[in-house]
Coordinates of C-alpha atoms in Angstrom, one line a residue:
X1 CA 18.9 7.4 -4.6
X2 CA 19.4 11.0 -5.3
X3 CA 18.8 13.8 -2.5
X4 CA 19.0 17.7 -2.9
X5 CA 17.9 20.5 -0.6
X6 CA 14.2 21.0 -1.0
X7 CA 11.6 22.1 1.3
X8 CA 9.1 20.0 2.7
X9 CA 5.1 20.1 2.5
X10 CA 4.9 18.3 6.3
X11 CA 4.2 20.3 9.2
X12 CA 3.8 19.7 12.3
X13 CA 0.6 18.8 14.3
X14 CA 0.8 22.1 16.1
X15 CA 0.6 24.0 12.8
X16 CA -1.8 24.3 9.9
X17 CA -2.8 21.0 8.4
X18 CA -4.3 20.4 5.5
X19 CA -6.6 17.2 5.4
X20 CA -4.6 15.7 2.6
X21 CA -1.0 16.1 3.7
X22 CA 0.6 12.9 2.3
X23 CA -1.4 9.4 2.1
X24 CA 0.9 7.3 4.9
X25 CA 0.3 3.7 4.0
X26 CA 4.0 3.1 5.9
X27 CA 6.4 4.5 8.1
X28 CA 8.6 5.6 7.3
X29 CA 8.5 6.6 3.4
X30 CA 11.0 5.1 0.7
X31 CA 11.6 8.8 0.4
X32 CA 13.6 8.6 3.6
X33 CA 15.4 5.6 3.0
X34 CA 18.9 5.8 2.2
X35 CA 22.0 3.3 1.4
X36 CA 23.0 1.0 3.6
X37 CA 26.7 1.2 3.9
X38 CA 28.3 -1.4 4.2
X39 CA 25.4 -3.6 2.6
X40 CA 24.3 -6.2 5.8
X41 CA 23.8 -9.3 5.0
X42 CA 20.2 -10.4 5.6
X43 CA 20.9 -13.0 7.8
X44 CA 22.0 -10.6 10.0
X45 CA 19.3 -8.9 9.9
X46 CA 16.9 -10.8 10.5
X47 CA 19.1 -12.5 13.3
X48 CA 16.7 -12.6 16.4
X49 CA 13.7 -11.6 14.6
X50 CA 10.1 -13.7 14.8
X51 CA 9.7 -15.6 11.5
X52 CA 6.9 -18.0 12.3
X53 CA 4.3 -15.9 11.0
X54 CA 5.5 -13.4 8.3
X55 CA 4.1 -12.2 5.2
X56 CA 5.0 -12.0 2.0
X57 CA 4.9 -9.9 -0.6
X58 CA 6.0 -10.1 -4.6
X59 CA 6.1 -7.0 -6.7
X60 CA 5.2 -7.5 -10.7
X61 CA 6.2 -3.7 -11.7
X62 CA 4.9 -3.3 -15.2
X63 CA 1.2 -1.8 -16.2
X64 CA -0.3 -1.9 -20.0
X65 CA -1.0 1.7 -18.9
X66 CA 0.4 4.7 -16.5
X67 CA -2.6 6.2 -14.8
X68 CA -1.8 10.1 -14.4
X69 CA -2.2 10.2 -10.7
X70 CA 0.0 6.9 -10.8
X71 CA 3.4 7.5 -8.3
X72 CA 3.6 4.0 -8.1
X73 CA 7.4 1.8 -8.7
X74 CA 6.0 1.0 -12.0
X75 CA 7.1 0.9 -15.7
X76 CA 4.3 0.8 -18.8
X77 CA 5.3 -2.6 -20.9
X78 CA 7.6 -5.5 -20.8
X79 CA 9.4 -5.7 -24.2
X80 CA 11.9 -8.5 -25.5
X81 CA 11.4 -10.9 -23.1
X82 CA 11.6 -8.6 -19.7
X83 CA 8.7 -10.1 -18.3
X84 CA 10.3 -13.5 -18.2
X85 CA 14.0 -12.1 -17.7
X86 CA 12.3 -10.1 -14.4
X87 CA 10.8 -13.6 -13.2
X88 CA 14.4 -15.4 -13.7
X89 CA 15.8 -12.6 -11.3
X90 CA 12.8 -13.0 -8.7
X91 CA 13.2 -16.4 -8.6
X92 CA 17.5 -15.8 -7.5
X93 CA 16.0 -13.6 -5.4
X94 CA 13.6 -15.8 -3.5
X95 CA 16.2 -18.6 -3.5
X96 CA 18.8 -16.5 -2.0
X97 CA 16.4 -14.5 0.5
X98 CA 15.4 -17.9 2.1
X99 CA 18.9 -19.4 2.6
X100 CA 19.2 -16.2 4.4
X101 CA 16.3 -16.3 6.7
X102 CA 16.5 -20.0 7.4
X103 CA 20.5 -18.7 8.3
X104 CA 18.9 -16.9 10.9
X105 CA 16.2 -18.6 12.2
X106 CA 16.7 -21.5 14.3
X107 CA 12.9 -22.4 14.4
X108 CA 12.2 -22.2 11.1
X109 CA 10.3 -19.8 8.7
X110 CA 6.6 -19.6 8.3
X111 CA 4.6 -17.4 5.8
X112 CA 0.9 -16.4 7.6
X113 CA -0.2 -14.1 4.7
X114 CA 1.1 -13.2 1.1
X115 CA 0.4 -10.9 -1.8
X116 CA 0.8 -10.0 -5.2
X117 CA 1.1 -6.6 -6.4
X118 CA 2.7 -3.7 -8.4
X119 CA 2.3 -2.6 -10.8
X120 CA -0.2 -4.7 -12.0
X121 CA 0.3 -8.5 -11.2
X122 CA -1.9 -9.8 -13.8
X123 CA -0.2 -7.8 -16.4
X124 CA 1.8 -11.3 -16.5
X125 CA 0.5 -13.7 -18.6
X126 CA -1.6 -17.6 -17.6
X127 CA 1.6 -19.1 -17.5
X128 CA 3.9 -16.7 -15.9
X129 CA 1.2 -15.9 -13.3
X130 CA 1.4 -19.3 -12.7
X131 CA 5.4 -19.5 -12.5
X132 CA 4.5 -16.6 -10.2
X133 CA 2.7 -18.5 -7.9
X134 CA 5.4 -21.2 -7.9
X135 CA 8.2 -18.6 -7.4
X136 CA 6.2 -18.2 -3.8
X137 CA 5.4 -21.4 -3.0
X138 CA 8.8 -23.7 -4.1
X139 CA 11.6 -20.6 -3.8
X140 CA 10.2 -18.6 -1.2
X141 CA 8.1 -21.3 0.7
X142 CA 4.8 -20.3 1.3
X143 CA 1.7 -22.6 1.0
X144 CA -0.6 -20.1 -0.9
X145 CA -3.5 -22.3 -0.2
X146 CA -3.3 -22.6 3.2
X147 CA -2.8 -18.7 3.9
X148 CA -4.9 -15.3 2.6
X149 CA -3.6 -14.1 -0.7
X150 CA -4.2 -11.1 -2.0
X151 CA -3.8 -10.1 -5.6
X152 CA -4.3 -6.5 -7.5
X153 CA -5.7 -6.4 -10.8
X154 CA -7.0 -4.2 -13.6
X155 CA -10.1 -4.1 -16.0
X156 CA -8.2 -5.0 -19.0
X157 CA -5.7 -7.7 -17.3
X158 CA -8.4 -9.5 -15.6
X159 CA -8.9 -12.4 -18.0
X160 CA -10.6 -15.6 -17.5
X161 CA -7.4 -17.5 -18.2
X162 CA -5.3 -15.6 -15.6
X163 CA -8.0 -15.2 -12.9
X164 CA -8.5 -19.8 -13.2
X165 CA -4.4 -19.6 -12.9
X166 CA -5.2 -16.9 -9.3
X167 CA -8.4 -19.0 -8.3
X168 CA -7.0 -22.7 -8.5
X169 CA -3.1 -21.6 -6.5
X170 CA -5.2 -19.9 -3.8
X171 CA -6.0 -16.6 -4.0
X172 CA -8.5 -15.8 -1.3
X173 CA -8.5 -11.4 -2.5
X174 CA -8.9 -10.1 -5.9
X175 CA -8.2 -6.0 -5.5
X176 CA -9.6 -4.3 -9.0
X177 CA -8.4 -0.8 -9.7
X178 CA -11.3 0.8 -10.9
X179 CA -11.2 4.5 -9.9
X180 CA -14.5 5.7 -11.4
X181 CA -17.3 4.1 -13.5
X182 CA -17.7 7.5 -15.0
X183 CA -16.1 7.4 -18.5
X184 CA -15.3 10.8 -18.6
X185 CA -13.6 11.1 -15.2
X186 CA -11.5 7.8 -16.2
X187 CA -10.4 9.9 -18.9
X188 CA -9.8 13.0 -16.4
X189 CA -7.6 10.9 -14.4
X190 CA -5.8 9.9 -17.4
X191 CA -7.3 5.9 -17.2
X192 CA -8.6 5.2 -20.8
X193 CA -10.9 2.5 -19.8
X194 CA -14.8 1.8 -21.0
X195 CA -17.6 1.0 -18.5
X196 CA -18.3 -2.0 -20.0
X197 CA -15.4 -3.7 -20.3
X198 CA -14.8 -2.9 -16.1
X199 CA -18.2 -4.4 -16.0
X200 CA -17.2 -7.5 -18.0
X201 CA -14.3 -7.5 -15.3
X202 CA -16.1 -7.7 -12.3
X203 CA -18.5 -10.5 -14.1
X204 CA -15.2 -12.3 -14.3
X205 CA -13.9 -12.3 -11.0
X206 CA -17.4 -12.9 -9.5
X207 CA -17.7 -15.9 -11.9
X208 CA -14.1 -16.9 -10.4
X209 CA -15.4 -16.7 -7.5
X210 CA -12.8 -15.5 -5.2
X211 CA -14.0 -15.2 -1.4
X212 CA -13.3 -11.3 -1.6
X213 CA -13.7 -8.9 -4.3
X214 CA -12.5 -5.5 -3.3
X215 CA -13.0 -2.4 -6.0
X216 CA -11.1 1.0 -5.5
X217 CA -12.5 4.0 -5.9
X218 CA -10.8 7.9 -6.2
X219 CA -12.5 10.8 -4.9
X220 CA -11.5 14.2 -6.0
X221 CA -10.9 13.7 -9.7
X222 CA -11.9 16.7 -12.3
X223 CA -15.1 17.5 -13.0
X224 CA -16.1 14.9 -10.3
X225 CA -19.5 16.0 -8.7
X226 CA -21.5 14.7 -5.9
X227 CA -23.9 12.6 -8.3
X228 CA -21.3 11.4 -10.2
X229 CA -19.4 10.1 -7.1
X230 CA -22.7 9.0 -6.1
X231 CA -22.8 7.1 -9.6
X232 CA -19.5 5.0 -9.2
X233 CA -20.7 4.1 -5.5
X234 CA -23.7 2.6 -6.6
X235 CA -22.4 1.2 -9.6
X236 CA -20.0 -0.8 -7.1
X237 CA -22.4 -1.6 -4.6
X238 CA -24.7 -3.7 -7.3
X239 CA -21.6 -5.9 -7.4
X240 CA -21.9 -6.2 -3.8
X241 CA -18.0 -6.5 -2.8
X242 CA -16.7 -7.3 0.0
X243 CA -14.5 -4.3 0.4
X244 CA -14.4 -0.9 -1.1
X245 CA -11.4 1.6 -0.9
X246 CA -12.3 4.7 -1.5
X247 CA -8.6 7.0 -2.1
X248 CA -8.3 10.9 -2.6
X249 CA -6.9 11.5 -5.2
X250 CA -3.3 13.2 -5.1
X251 CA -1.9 14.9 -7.7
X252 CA 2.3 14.3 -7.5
X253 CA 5.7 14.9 -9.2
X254 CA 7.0 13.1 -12.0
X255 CA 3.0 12.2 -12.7
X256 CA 0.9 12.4 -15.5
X257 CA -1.8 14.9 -13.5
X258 CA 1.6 16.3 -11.9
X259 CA 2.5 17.8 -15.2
X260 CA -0.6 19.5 -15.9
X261 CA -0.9 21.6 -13.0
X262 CA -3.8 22.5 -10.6
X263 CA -7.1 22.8 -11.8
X264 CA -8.4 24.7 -8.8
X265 CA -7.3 26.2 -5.8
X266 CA -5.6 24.1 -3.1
X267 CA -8.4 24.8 -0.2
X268 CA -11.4 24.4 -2.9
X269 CA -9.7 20.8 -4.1
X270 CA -9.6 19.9 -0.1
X271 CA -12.9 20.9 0.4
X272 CA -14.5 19.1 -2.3
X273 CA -12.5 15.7 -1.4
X274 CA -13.7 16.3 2.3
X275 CA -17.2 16.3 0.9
X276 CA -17.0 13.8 -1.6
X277 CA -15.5 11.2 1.3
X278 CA -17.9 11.9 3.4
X279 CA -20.4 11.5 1.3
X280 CA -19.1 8.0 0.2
X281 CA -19.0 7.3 4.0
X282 CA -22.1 7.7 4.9
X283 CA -23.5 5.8 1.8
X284 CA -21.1 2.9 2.8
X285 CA -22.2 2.9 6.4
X286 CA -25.9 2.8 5.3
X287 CA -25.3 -0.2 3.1
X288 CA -23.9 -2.4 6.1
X289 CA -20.0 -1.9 5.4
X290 CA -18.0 -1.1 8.6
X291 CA -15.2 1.6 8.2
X292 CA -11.3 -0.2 9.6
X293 CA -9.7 3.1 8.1
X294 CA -10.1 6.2 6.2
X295 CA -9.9 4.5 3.0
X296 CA -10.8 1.4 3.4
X297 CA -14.5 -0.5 4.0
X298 CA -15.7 -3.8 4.2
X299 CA -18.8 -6.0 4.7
X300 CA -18.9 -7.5 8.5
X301 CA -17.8 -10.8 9.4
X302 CA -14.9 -11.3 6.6
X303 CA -12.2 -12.7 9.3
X304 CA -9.1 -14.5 7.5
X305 CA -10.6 -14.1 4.3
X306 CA -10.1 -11.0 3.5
X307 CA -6.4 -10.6 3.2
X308 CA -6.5 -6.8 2.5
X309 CA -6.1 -3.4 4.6
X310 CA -4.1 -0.8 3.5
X311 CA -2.3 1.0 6.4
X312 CA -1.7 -2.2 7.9
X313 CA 0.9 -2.8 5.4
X314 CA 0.2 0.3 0.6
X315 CA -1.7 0.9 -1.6
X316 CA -1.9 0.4 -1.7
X317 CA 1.0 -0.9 -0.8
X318 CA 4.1 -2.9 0.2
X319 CA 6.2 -2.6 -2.5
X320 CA 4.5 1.3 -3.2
X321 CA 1.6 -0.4 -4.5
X322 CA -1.5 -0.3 -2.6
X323 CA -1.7 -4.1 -2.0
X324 CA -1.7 -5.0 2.6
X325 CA 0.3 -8.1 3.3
X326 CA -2.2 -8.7 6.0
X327 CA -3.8 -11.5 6.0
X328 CA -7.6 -11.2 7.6
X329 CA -8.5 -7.8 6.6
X330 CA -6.3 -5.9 9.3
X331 CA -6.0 -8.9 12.2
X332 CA -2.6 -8.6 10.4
X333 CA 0.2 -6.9 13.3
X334 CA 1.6 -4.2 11.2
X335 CA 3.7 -3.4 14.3
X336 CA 5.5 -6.5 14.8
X337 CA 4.9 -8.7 12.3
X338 CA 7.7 -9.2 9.6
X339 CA 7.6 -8.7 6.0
X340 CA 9.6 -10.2 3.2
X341 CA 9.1 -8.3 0.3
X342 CA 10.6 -9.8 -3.2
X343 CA 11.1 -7.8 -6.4
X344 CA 12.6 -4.4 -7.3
X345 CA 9.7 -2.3 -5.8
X346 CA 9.4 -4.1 -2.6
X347 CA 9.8 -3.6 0.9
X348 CA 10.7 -5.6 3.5
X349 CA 10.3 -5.4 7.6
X350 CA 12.0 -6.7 10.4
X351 CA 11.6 -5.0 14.0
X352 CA 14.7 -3.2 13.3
X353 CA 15.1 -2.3 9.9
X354 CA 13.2 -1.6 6.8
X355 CA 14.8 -1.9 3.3
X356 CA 14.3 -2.5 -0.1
X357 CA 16.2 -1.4 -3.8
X358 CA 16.5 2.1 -4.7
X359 CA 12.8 4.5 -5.8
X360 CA 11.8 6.0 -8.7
X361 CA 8.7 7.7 -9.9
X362 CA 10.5 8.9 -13.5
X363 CA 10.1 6.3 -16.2
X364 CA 13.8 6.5 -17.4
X365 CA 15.1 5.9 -14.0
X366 CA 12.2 2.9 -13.0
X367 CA 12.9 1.4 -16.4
X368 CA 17.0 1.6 -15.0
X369 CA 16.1 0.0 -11.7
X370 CA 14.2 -2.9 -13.6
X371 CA 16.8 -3.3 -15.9
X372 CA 19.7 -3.1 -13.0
X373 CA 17.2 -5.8 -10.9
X374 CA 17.5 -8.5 -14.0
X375 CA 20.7 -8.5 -14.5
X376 CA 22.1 -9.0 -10.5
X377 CA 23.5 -12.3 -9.5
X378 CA 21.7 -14.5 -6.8
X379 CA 24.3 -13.3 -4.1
X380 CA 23.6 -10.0 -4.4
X381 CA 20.1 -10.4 -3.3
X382 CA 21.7 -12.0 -0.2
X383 CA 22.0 -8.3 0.9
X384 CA 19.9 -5.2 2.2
X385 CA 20.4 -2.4 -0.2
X386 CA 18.9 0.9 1.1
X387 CA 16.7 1.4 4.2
X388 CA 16.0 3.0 7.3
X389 CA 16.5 2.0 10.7
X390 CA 13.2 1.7 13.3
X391 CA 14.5 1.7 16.4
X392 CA 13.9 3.8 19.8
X393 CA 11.8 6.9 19.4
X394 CA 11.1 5.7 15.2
X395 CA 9.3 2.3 16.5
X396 CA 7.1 4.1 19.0
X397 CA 5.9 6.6 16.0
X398 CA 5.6 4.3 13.6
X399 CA 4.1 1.7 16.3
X400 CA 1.3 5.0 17.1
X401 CA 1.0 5.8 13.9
X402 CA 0.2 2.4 12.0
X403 CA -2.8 1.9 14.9
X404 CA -3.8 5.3 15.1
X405 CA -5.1 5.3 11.7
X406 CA -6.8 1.8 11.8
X407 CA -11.3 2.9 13.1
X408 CA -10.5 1.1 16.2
X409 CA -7.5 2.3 17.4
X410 CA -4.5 1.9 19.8
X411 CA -4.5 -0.3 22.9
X412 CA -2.8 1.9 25.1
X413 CA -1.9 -0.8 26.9
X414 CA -0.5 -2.9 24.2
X415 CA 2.1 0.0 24.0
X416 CA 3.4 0.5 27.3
X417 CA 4.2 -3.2 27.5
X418 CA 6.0 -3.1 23.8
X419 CA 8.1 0.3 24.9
X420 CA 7.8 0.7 28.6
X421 CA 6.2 4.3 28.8
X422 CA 3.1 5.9 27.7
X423 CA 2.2 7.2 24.3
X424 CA 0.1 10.1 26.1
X425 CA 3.5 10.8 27.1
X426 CA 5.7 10.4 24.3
X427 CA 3.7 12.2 22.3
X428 CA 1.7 14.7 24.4
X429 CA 1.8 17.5 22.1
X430 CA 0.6 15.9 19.3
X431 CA -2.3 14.2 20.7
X432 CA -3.0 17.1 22.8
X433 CA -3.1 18.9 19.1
X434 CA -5.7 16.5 17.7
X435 CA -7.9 16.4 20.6
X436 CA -8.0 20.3 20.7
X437 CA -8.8 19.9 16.5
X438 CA -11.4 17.3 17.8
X439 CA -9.8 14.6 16.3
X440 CA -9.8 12.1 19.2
X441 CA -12.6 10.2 20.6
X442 CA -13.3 11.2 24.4
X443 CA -15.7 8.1 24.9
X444 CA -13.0 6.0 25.2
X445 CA -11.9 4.4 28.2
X446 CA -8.3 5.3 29.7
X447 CA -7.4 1.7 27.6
X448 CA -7.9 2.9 23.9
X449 CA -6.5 5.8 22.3
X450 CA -8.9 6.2 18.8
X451 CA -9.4 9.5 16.6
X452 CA -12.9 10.5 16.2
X453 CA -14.8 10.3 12.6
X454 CA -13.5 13.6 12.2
X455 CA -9.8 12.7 13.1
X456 CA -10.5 9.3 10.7
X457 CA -11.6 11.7 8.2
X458 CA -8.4 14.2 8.6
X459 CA -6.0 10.6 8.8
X460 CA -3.9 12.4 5.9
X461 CA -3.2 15.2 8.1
X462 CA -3.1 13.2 11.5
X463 CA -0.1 10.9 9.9
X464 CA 1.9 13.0 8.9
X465 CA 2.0 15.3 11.3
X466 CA 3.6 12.2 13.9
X467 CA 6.6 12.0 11.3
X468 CA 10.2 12.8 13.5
X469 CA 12.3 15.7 12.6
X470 CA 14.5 13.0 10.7
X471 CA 12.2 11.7 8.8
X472 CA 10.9 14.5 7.6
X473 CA 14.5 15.8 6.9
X474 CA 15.4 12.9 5.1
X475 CA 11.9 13.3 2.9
X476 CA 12.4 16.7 2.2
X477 CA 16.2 16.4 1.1
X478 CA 14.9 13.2 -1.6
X479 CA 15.0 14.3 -5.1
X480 CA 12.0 12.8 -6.9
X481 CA 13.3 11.1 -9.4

């Protein structure tokens, strides 16, 4: 992980914000993780930690295709054999993760939720989905069929053979990057796809009939207009799914749209996303959906089905794909709850800690990670290889943070038991900032600390700007890679 002097885009929430500062679907960043010297043993790790209900999460990072606003841990293709050579390694891995965690649990290890994601999980093949599946179940030991599992797809990956393999071991979520309807802005964004074939797609999955189908959509693409949007919503809506993201888009380093350069002004790109989201709000909230975050929608009533929600885990999402681990939309506890996350682009949790392997955006370094991932020995995955620590004033931000930007909010309560003070406190000139912004909803009671639709709508500004002076530091001095 490579880190230079550069300066960062964050400010703080006393200063100007922009509404799309950085998407925070975790805190903190991969950006701010660095190596762990000497490597712990996970064992040790997670010595003392909860592990009757953790999640799990497998990363698949390969895609038939690089979308150009794609940041994601992802490479395009899996030549000679790397597909199966990459399931060989996850499968040392999983072996060697739970000898650790049985190490260090003297009750035993449970998994309450689990997900697939990338990348693209069903770029695997039937059978190697399938070997997926059992890589979960036997190595890592979770019974996909008796817990929410969530799994991301694409148009052109969501065959009948592979979603039969998803439906029969479980699956409860199928997540389908779709981004726009719109051919032309598909093409924009750099997504060659055809309206019909994402239409055969969904006709697919419905026919599978998964409990939840959830569609992404991305605001803020070129040449997108307020009918056009309009024209994806809709076209969504007749499929009636259960959830709908809808993401801004961001245009990064190292990415396809990233090398193009801006096709408008900064303040004119914000102001058409503001509109276009709100827009798609409104729509949503006239169709029945209920909002859980800025991004993400869903039809009432879902409970443990659902399986999804993106800050409660990334992705959209985990791993740096978009994928929650939580299982029952976001009944998941992002703030306590422990993740095991298996694969080169994955991240795991523990009260304490967050690690994972080194990050890349860059294909030649991604395709080196992936490479350096296949060839390790199982006791190497016996060990923590970058992270960050989450401790003291880190757990309370990330604690306020990760609730802040769920529609309902922080139980105020809930947080002075976990840390013994008061978030009003800890963090009084921040949420003294929002409320004077009007991003904080007075009609609470003393009990709940929630922002406003405004503040929901400005979450890309309202998460950023609770990142620590370290973290920020630590962002800034990564060198994308």
């Amino acid at each position: 992980m490579t880190t230079t002097a550069t300066t960062s885009t964050n400010t703080t929430a006393a200063g100007d914000l922009r509404p799309y500062e950085s998407y925070v679907y975790a805190y903190p960043h991969k950006t701010a993780y660095r190596p762990l010297r000497p490597r712990p043993r996970l064992r040790e790790v997670w010595a003392g930690e909860r592990s009757d209900a953790l999640s799990l999460y497998l990363h698949i990072p390969f895609c038939e295709v690089r979308c150009g606003f794609c940041n994601l841990f992802t490479r395009v293709g899996a030549p000679d054999g790397l597909a199966g050579a990459y399931l060989d390694a996850l499968e040392r891995q999983a072996r060697a993760v739970r000898e650790e965690l049985d190490a260090a649990s003297a009750g035993g290890v449970r998994f309450a939720t689990a997900a697939f994601g990338g990348g693209t999980p069903t770029f695997l093949e039937a059978g190697e989905l399938s070997r997926l599946c059992d890589i979960a179940e036997r190595d890592a030991g979770a019974d996909l069929r008796a817990v929410p599992l969530s799994v991301e797809a694409s148009p052109a990956t969501a065959t009948a053979d592979r979603l039969a393999v998803l439906a029969e071991r479980g699956a409860t979520r199928l997540s389908l990057g779709v981004q726009s309807f719109v051919e032309a802005e598909a093409r924009a964004a750099v997504r060659p796809q055809r309206r019909a074939d994402v239409e055969a797609a969904l006709g697919r999955i419905r026919d599978a009939r998964f409990p939840v189908l959830n569609i992404d959509l991305i605001y803020g693409i070129d040449g997108q207009t307020g009918r056009s949007w309009r024209q994806s919503l809709e076209a969504a809506l007749a499929w009636e799914p259960e959830e709908l993201y809808l993401y801004p888009l961001y245009v990064r380093p190292l990415t396809g749209l990233g090398r193009r350069g801006p096709a408008e002004s900064e303040a004119a790109w914000d102001a058409r996303r503001l509109r276009l989201y709100r827009e798609g709000r409104e729509l949503l909230l006239e169709r029945g959906y209920e909002q859980v975050s800025m991004r993400m929608f869903r039809l009432p009533g879902l409970g443990g089905a659902s399986g999804g929600g993106d800050e409660a885990g990334a992705g959209a999402g985990v791993g740096d794909g978009r994928v929650s681990p939580g299982g029952g939309g976001t009944e998941y506890c992002c703030q306590t709850d422990g993740m095991v996350g298996l694969g080169c682009g994955a991240r795991s949790y523990t009260s304490r800690l967050h690690y994972s392997f080194d990050y890349a955006v860059g294909t030649a370094r991604v395709r080196g990670i992936v490479d350096d991932y296949v060839a390790r020995p199982a006791e190497d995955f016996a060990r923590a290889e970058v992270g960050f620590a989450v401790t003291g004033d880190e757990a309370r931000r990330r604690h306020l943070v990760q609730s802040l930007l769920q529609a309902r909010g922080m139980d105020t309560a809930a947080y002075r038991a976990r840390f013994g003070s008061d978030a009003s406190d800890d963090f009084a000139a921040e949420l003294d900032a929002f409320a004077g912004r009007g991003w904080l909803d007075g009609s609470c009671g003393p009990g709940l600390l929630r922002l406003s639709p405004e503040g929901l709508a400005h979450s890309d500004a309202v998460g950023p700007a609770l990142f620590s002076p370290a973290v920020r530091a630590a962002m800034a001095a990564y060198d994308p890679e």
